[in-house]
């Protein structure tokens, strides 16, 4: 199959996901806010333009840790909420600092990694608790005095791309969302040998069911050779998004970091 043929095939694929009748009720009844005192520890980097901090947020699913870099200038700044992949740790301080040059603060979730295959053993990854921690981080960030809650961007790659979609969908304000090969999406179409009971549970964490809730702008990047987050699942998610959206396709890439897409993110944020 040629690249053009495969793209045409996927452009007609909307996935096999089923949306539970109580999907919104399921998520709206959760306590997705900090459950205690937030701790902020200053990191002793020498910079006249930025403040570096470690934030610890108590939650029902344990402490949430995040790195934060904010402009030294007082006032409310636009914010990038950054999320990393399942098998890769948090991005470095140097990478995060690039957003300061654009006038943004950045908060990056430091989540535990996992090597389990979500398509074979989705029940092992505790997606719901991970989503809850990411949303709790976002809800907490909205309360900080240095954050302009009307200008929030969520950004992630792989599972972090999935968190970016979930968080953007659940924020009350319009937000921009940039996601590179997001997962997990279309469990029913992508998983094999998984029980119907498990698939019914996974419907509550399927990105395809969160996509219609996006109400800002979406920038999606898809690598056609990706075996970890199959392109078909990403197309299913993209089709369901009713917001203003753009889909960038990278035919020769796998589940990897794509510098071309990161350049597009900087344009996306600046527009």
Short mmCIF file of C-alpha atoms in Angstrom, two decimals:
data_model
loop_
_atom_site.label_atom_id
_atom_site.label_comp_id
_atom_site.label_asym_id
_atom_site.label_seq_id
_atom_site.Cartn_x
_atom_site.Cartn_y
_atom_site.Cartn_z
CA UNK A 1 0.00 0.00 0.00
CA UNK A 2 1.38 3.41 -0.95
CA UNK A 3 1.48 6.32 1.48
CA UNK A 4 -1.41 7.99 -0.36
CA UNK A 5 -3.47 4.78 -0.31
CA UNK A 6 -2.86 4.26 3.39
CA UNK A 7 -3.78 7.86 4.18
CA UNK A 8 -7.02 7.53 2.21
CA UNK A 9 -7.84 4.34 4.11
CA UNK A 10 -7.27 5.99 7.50
CA UNK A 11 -9.16 9.13 6.55
CA UNK A 12 -12.26 6.93 6.44
CA UNK A 13 -11.55 5.27 9.80
CA UNK A 14 -13.47 6.59 12.82
CA UNK A 15 -12.57 3.80 15.22
CA UNK A 16 -14.64 1.26 17.10
CA UNK A 17 -14.88 3.08 20.41
CA UNK A 18 -18.16 3.13 22.34
CA UNK A 19 -18.95 6.12 24.55
CA UNK A 20 -20.58 5.13 27.87
CA UNK A 21 -23.89 6.88 28.58
CA UNK A 22 -22.50 8.13 31.91
CA UNK A 23 -19.10 9.23 30.54
CA UNK A 24 -19.45 12.87 31.61
CA UNK A 25 -21.03 11.96 34.94
CA UNK A 26 -18.18 9.52 35.58
CA UNK A 27 -15.59 12.28 35.24
CA UNK A 28 -17.54 15.20 36.69
CA UNK A 29 -18.12 13.50 40.06
CA UNK A 30 -14.39 13.10 40.76
CA UNK A 31 -12.41 15.37 43.06
CA UNK A 32 -9.73 16.63 40.70
CA UNK A 33 -8.24 19.29 42.97
CA UNK A 34 -5.43 19.38 45.48
CA UNK A 35 -6.30 17.72 48.77
CA UNK A 36 -3.74 19.54 50.95
CA UNK A 37 -1.06 22.20 51.12
CA UNK A 38 0.92 22.72 47.93
CA UNK A 39 4.68 22.77 48.41
CA UNK A 40 6.93 24.88 46.17
CA UNK A 41 10.70 24.46 46.35
CA UNK A 42 12.99 26.96 44.61
CA UNK A 43 15.68 25.40 42.41
CA UNK A 44 18.93 27.43 42.71
CA UNK A 45 19.56 28.18 39.03
CA UNK A 46 21.11 31.58 38.33
CA UNK A 47 18.80 33.42 35.93
CA UNK A 48 17.61 37.00 35.74
CA UNK A 49 14.74 36.14 33.42
CA UNK A 50 13.19 33.03 34.98
CA UNK A 51 12.38 31.34 38.29
CA UNK A 52 12.87 27.55 38.55
CA UNK A 53 10.78 25.52 41.01
CA UNK A 54 9.65 22.03 41.99
CA UNK A 55 5.94 21.83 42.81
CA UNK A 56 4.42 19.05 44.95
CA UNK A 57 0.62 18.74 45.01
CA UNK A 58 -1.21 16.34 47.38
CA UNK A 59 -4.02 14.42 45.67
CA UNK A 60 -6.24 11.40 46.20
CA UNK A 61 -3.80 9.37 44.09
CA UNK A 62 -0.66 10.40 45.95
CA UNK A 63 1.63 13.38 45.60
CA UNK A 64 1.92 14.96 42.16
CA UNK A 65 5.35 16.35 41.30
CA UNK A 66 6.04 18.85 38.54
CA UNK A 67 8.81 21.11 37.32
CA UNK A 68 7.95 24.76 36.87
CA UNK A 69 9.74 27.59 35.10
CA UNK A 70 8.09 31.00 35.17
CA UNK A 71 9.17 34.41 33.96
CA UNK A 72 10.81 36.48 36.70
CA UNK A 73 8.66 39.43 35.66
CA UNK A 74 5.58 39.76 37.86
CA UNK A 75 2.13 39.32 36.39
CA UNK A 76 -0.03 36.62 34.81
CA UNK A 77 1.69 34.80 31.94
CA UNK A 78 0.51 32.31 29.31
CA UNK A 79 1.21 28.72 30.38
CA UNK A 80 2.43 25.55 28.69
CA UNK A 81 1.39 22.36 30.49
CA UNK A 82 3.86 19.69 29.37
CA UNK A 83 3.45 15.90 29.58
CA UNK A 84 5.99 13.16 28.78
CA UNK A 85 5.59 9.70 27.26
CA UNK A 86 5.09 6.46 29.20
CA UNK A 87 8.59 5.11 28.58
CA UNK A 88 10.44 8.45 28.71
CA UNK A 89 10.95 10.63 31.73
CA UNK A 90 10.33 14.32 32.08
CA UNK A 91 12.06 16.68 29.64
CA UNK A 92 15.09 18.62 30.91
CA UNK A 93 15.14 22.12 32.33
CA UNK A 94 17.03 23.35 29.26
CA UNK A 95 14.29 22.16 26.91
CA UNK A 96 11.58 23.72 29.06
CA UNK A 97 13.38 27.07 29.15
CA UNK A 98 12.68 27.65 25.43
CA UNK A 99 9.12 28.68 26.31
CA UNK A 100 10.36 31.51 28.53
CA UNK A 101 11.67 33.25 25.39
CA UNK A 102 8.08 33.27 24.10
CA UNK A 103 6.82 34.83 27.32
CA UNK A 104 5.27 31.60 28.62
CA UNK A 105 5.57 29.89 31.97
CA UNK A 106 5.84 26.09 31.74
CA UNK A 107 4.80 23.36 34.16
CA UNK A 108 5.84 19.78 33.36
CA UNK A 109 4.30 16.78 35.09
CA UNK A 110 6.87 14.30 36.44
CA UNK A 111 4.95 11.02 36.13
CA UNK A 112 6.15 7.45 36.66
CA UNK A 113 7.20 5.52 33.54
CA UNK A 114 5.96 2.11 32.43
CA UNK A 115 7.01 -0.31 29.68
CA UNK A 116 3.80 -2.38 29.49
CA UNK A 117 2.10 -2.59 26.07
CA UNK A 118 -1.24 -0.80 26.35
CA UNK A 119 -2.65 -2.77 23.42
CA UNK A 120 -2.01 -6.12 25.14
CA UNK A 121 -2.44 -5.28 28.83
CA UNK A 122 -4.41 -2.02 29.14
CA UNK A 123 -5.57 -2.90 32.63
CA UNK A 124 -1.98 -2.82 33.96
CA UNK A 125 -1.39 0.86 33.24
CA UNK A 126 -3.93 2.47 35.57
CA UNK A 127 -4.82 5.11 32.99
CA UNK A 128 -7.64 6.63 35.01
CA UNK A 129 -5.42 7.51 37.97
CA UNK A 130 -2.83 8.98 35.60
CA UNK A 131 -5.50 11.11 33.95
CA UNK A 132 -6.72 12.29 37.34
CA UNK A 133 -3.23 13.39 38.38
CA UNK A 134 -2.75 15.31 35.13
CA UNK A 135 -6.13 17.06 35.45
CA UNK A 136 -5.45 17.85 39.11
CA UNK A 137 -2.14 19.43 38.11
CA UNK A 138 -3.92 21.56 35.50
CA UNK A 139 -6.66 22.63 37.91
CA UNK A 140 -4.02 23.61 40.45
CA UNK A 141 -1.94 25.51 37.89
CA UNK A 142 -5.00 27.59 36.98
CA UNK A 143 -5.01 29.00 40.53
CA UNK A 144 -1.42 30.29 40.49
CA UNK A 145 -1.13 34.07 40.37
CA UNK A 146 1.50 33.92 37.61
CA UNK A 147 -0.82 32.02 35.24
CA UNK A 148 -3.15 33.62 32.69
CA UNK A 149 -5.82 30.94 32.63
CA UNK A 150 -7.24 32.30 29.36
CA UNK A 151 -3.99 31.39 27.56
CA UNK A 152 -3.10 27.80 28.37
CA UNK A 153 -1.43 25.34 25.98
CA UNK A 154 -1.27 21.60 26.66
CA UNK A 155 1.56 19.73 24.93
CA UNK A 156 2.81 16.16 25.01
CA UNK A 157 4.14 13.22 23.01
CA UNK A 158 2.97 9.61 23.10
CA UNK A 159 1.06 9.04 26.32
CA UNK A 160 1.89 12.66 27.17
CA UNK A 161 0.05 13.61 23.98
CA UNK A 162 -2.92 11.69 25.31
CA UNK A 163 -2.72 13.58 28.61
CA UNK A 164 -2.55 16.85 26.67
CA UNK A 165 -5.84 15.98 24.94
CA UNK A 166 -7.53 14.85 28.16
CA UNK A 167 -6.47 17.94 30.10
CA UNK A 168 -7.40 20.34 27.31
CA UNK A 169 -10.80 18.67 27.01
CA UNK A 170 -11.45 19.00 30.75
CA UNK A 171 -10.28 22.59 31.24
CA UNK A 172 -13.21 25.02 31.56
CA UNK A 173 -11.50 27.65 29.39
CA UNK A 174 -10.62 27.31 25.70
CA UNK A 175 -7.04 26.07 25.39
CA UNK A 176 -4.64 25.07 22.65
CA UNK A 177 -3.59 21.41 22.51
CA UNK A 178 -0.52 20.07 20.71
CA UNK A 179 -0.13 16.28 20.67
CA UNK A 180 2.42 14.08 18.90
CA UNK A 181 1.34 10.45 18.29
CA UNK A 182 -1.09 10.48 21.26
CA UNK A 183 -2.22 7.29 22.97
CA UNK A 184 -4.24 5.39 24.13
CA UNK A 185 -7.01 5.71 21.57
CA UNK A 186 -9.50 3.26 20.03
CA UNK A 187 -8.98 0.39 22.49
CA UNK A 188 -11.69 -1.68 20.80
CA UNK A 189 -10.02 -1.35 17.41
CA UNK A 190 -6.39 -1.65 18.52
CA UNK A 191 -6.43 -4.24 21.35
CA UNK A 192 -6.46 -7.97 20.70
CA UNK A 193 -7.18 -10.76 23.16
CA UNK A 194 -8.68 -8.34 25.69
CA UNK A 195 -11.96 -9.20 27.42
CA UNK A 196 -15.14 -7.25 26.71
CA UNK A 197 -15.32 -6.35 30.39
CA UNK A 198 -11.89 -4.72 30.19
CA UNK A 199 -12.77 -2.91 26.96
CA UNK A 200 -15.91 -1.53 28.60
CA UNK A 201 -13.76 -0.13 31.40
CA UNK A 202 -11.29 1.31 28.89
CA UNK A 203 -14.08 3.25 27.15
CA UNK A 204 -13.88 5.70 30.07
CA UNK A 205 -10.23 6.52 29.28
CA UNK A 206 -10.29 6.28 25.47
CA UNK A 207 -9.01 9.48 23.83
CA UNK A 208 -11.63 9.07 21.13
CA UNK A 209 -14.26 9.84 23.78
CA UNK A 210 -12.38 12.91 25.04
CA UNK A 211 -11.75 14.37 21.57
CA UNK A 212 -15.30 15.75 21.07
CA UNK A 213 -14.86 17.75 24.30
CA UNK A 214 -11.94 19.78 22.92
CA UNK A 215 -13.07 23.38 22.61
CA UNK A 216 -9.91 25.28 21.67
CA UNK A 217 -7.44 24.47 18.89
CA UNK A 218 -5.80 21.10 18.20
CA UNK A 219 -2.46 20.42 16.50
CA UNK A 220 -1.95 16.67 15.98
CA UNK A 221 1.21 15.01 14.68
CA UNK A 222 1.14 11.42 13.42
CA UNK A 223 4.04 9.16 12.39
CA UNK A 224 2.80 6.58 9.88
CA UNK A 225 5.35 3.93 10.94
CA UNK A 226 4.34 4.15 14.60
CA UNK A 227 3.66 0.68 16.04
CA UNK A 228 3.18 1.82 19.65
CA UNK A 229 0.48 4.35 18.89
CA UNK A 230 -0.94 3.13 15.57
CA UNK A 231 -1.77 5.87 13.11
CA UNK A 232 -5.30 4.49 12.68
CA UNK A 233 -6.07 5.14 16.34
CA UNK A 234 -4.86 8.73 16.00
CA UNK A 235 -7.01 9.32 12.94
CA UNK A 236 -10.03 8.02 14.89
CA UNK A 237 -9.27 10.53 17.63
CA UNK A 238 -8.72 13.38 15.17
CA UNK A 239 -11.99 12.73 13.33
CA UNK A 240 -13.96 13.01 16.57
CA UNK A 241 -12.50 16.42 17.47
CA UNK A 242 -15.02 19.10 16.52
CA UNK A 243 -12.74 22.04 17.32
CA UNK A 244 -10.45 23.99 14.97
CA UNK A 245 -7.76 21.44 14.11
CA UNK A 246 -4.71 20.62 12.00
CA UNK A 247 -3.20 17.18 11.30
CA UNK A 248 0.47 16.86 10.32
CA UNK A 249 1.60 13.52 8.86
CA UNK A 250 5.19 12.21 8.99
CA UNK A 251 5.41 9.13 6.68
CA UNK A 252 8.99 8.05 7.51
CA UNK A 253 8.91 8.30 11.31
CA UNK A 254 8.10 5.79 14.04
CA UNK A 255 7.17 6.41 17.69
CA UNK A 256 9.97 8.90 18.21
CA UNK A 257 10.70 12.55 18.83
CA UNK A 258 10.15 14.62 15.68
CA UNK A 259 12.00 17.93 15.61
CA UNK A 260 9.90 19.16 12.68
CA UNK A 261 6.80 18.87 14.85
CA UNK A 262 8.44 20.70 17.73
CA UNK A 263 9.11 23.57 15.35
CA UNK A 264 5.42 23.56 14.44
CA UNK A 265 4.53 23.74 18.14
CA UNK A 266 6.44 26.97 18.53
CA UNK A 267 4.49 28.43 15.59
CA UNK A 268 1.23 27.06 17.02
CA UNK A 269 1.89 28.70 20.37
CA UNK A 270 2.91 32.02 18.83
CA UNK A 271 -0.14 32.37 16.54
#
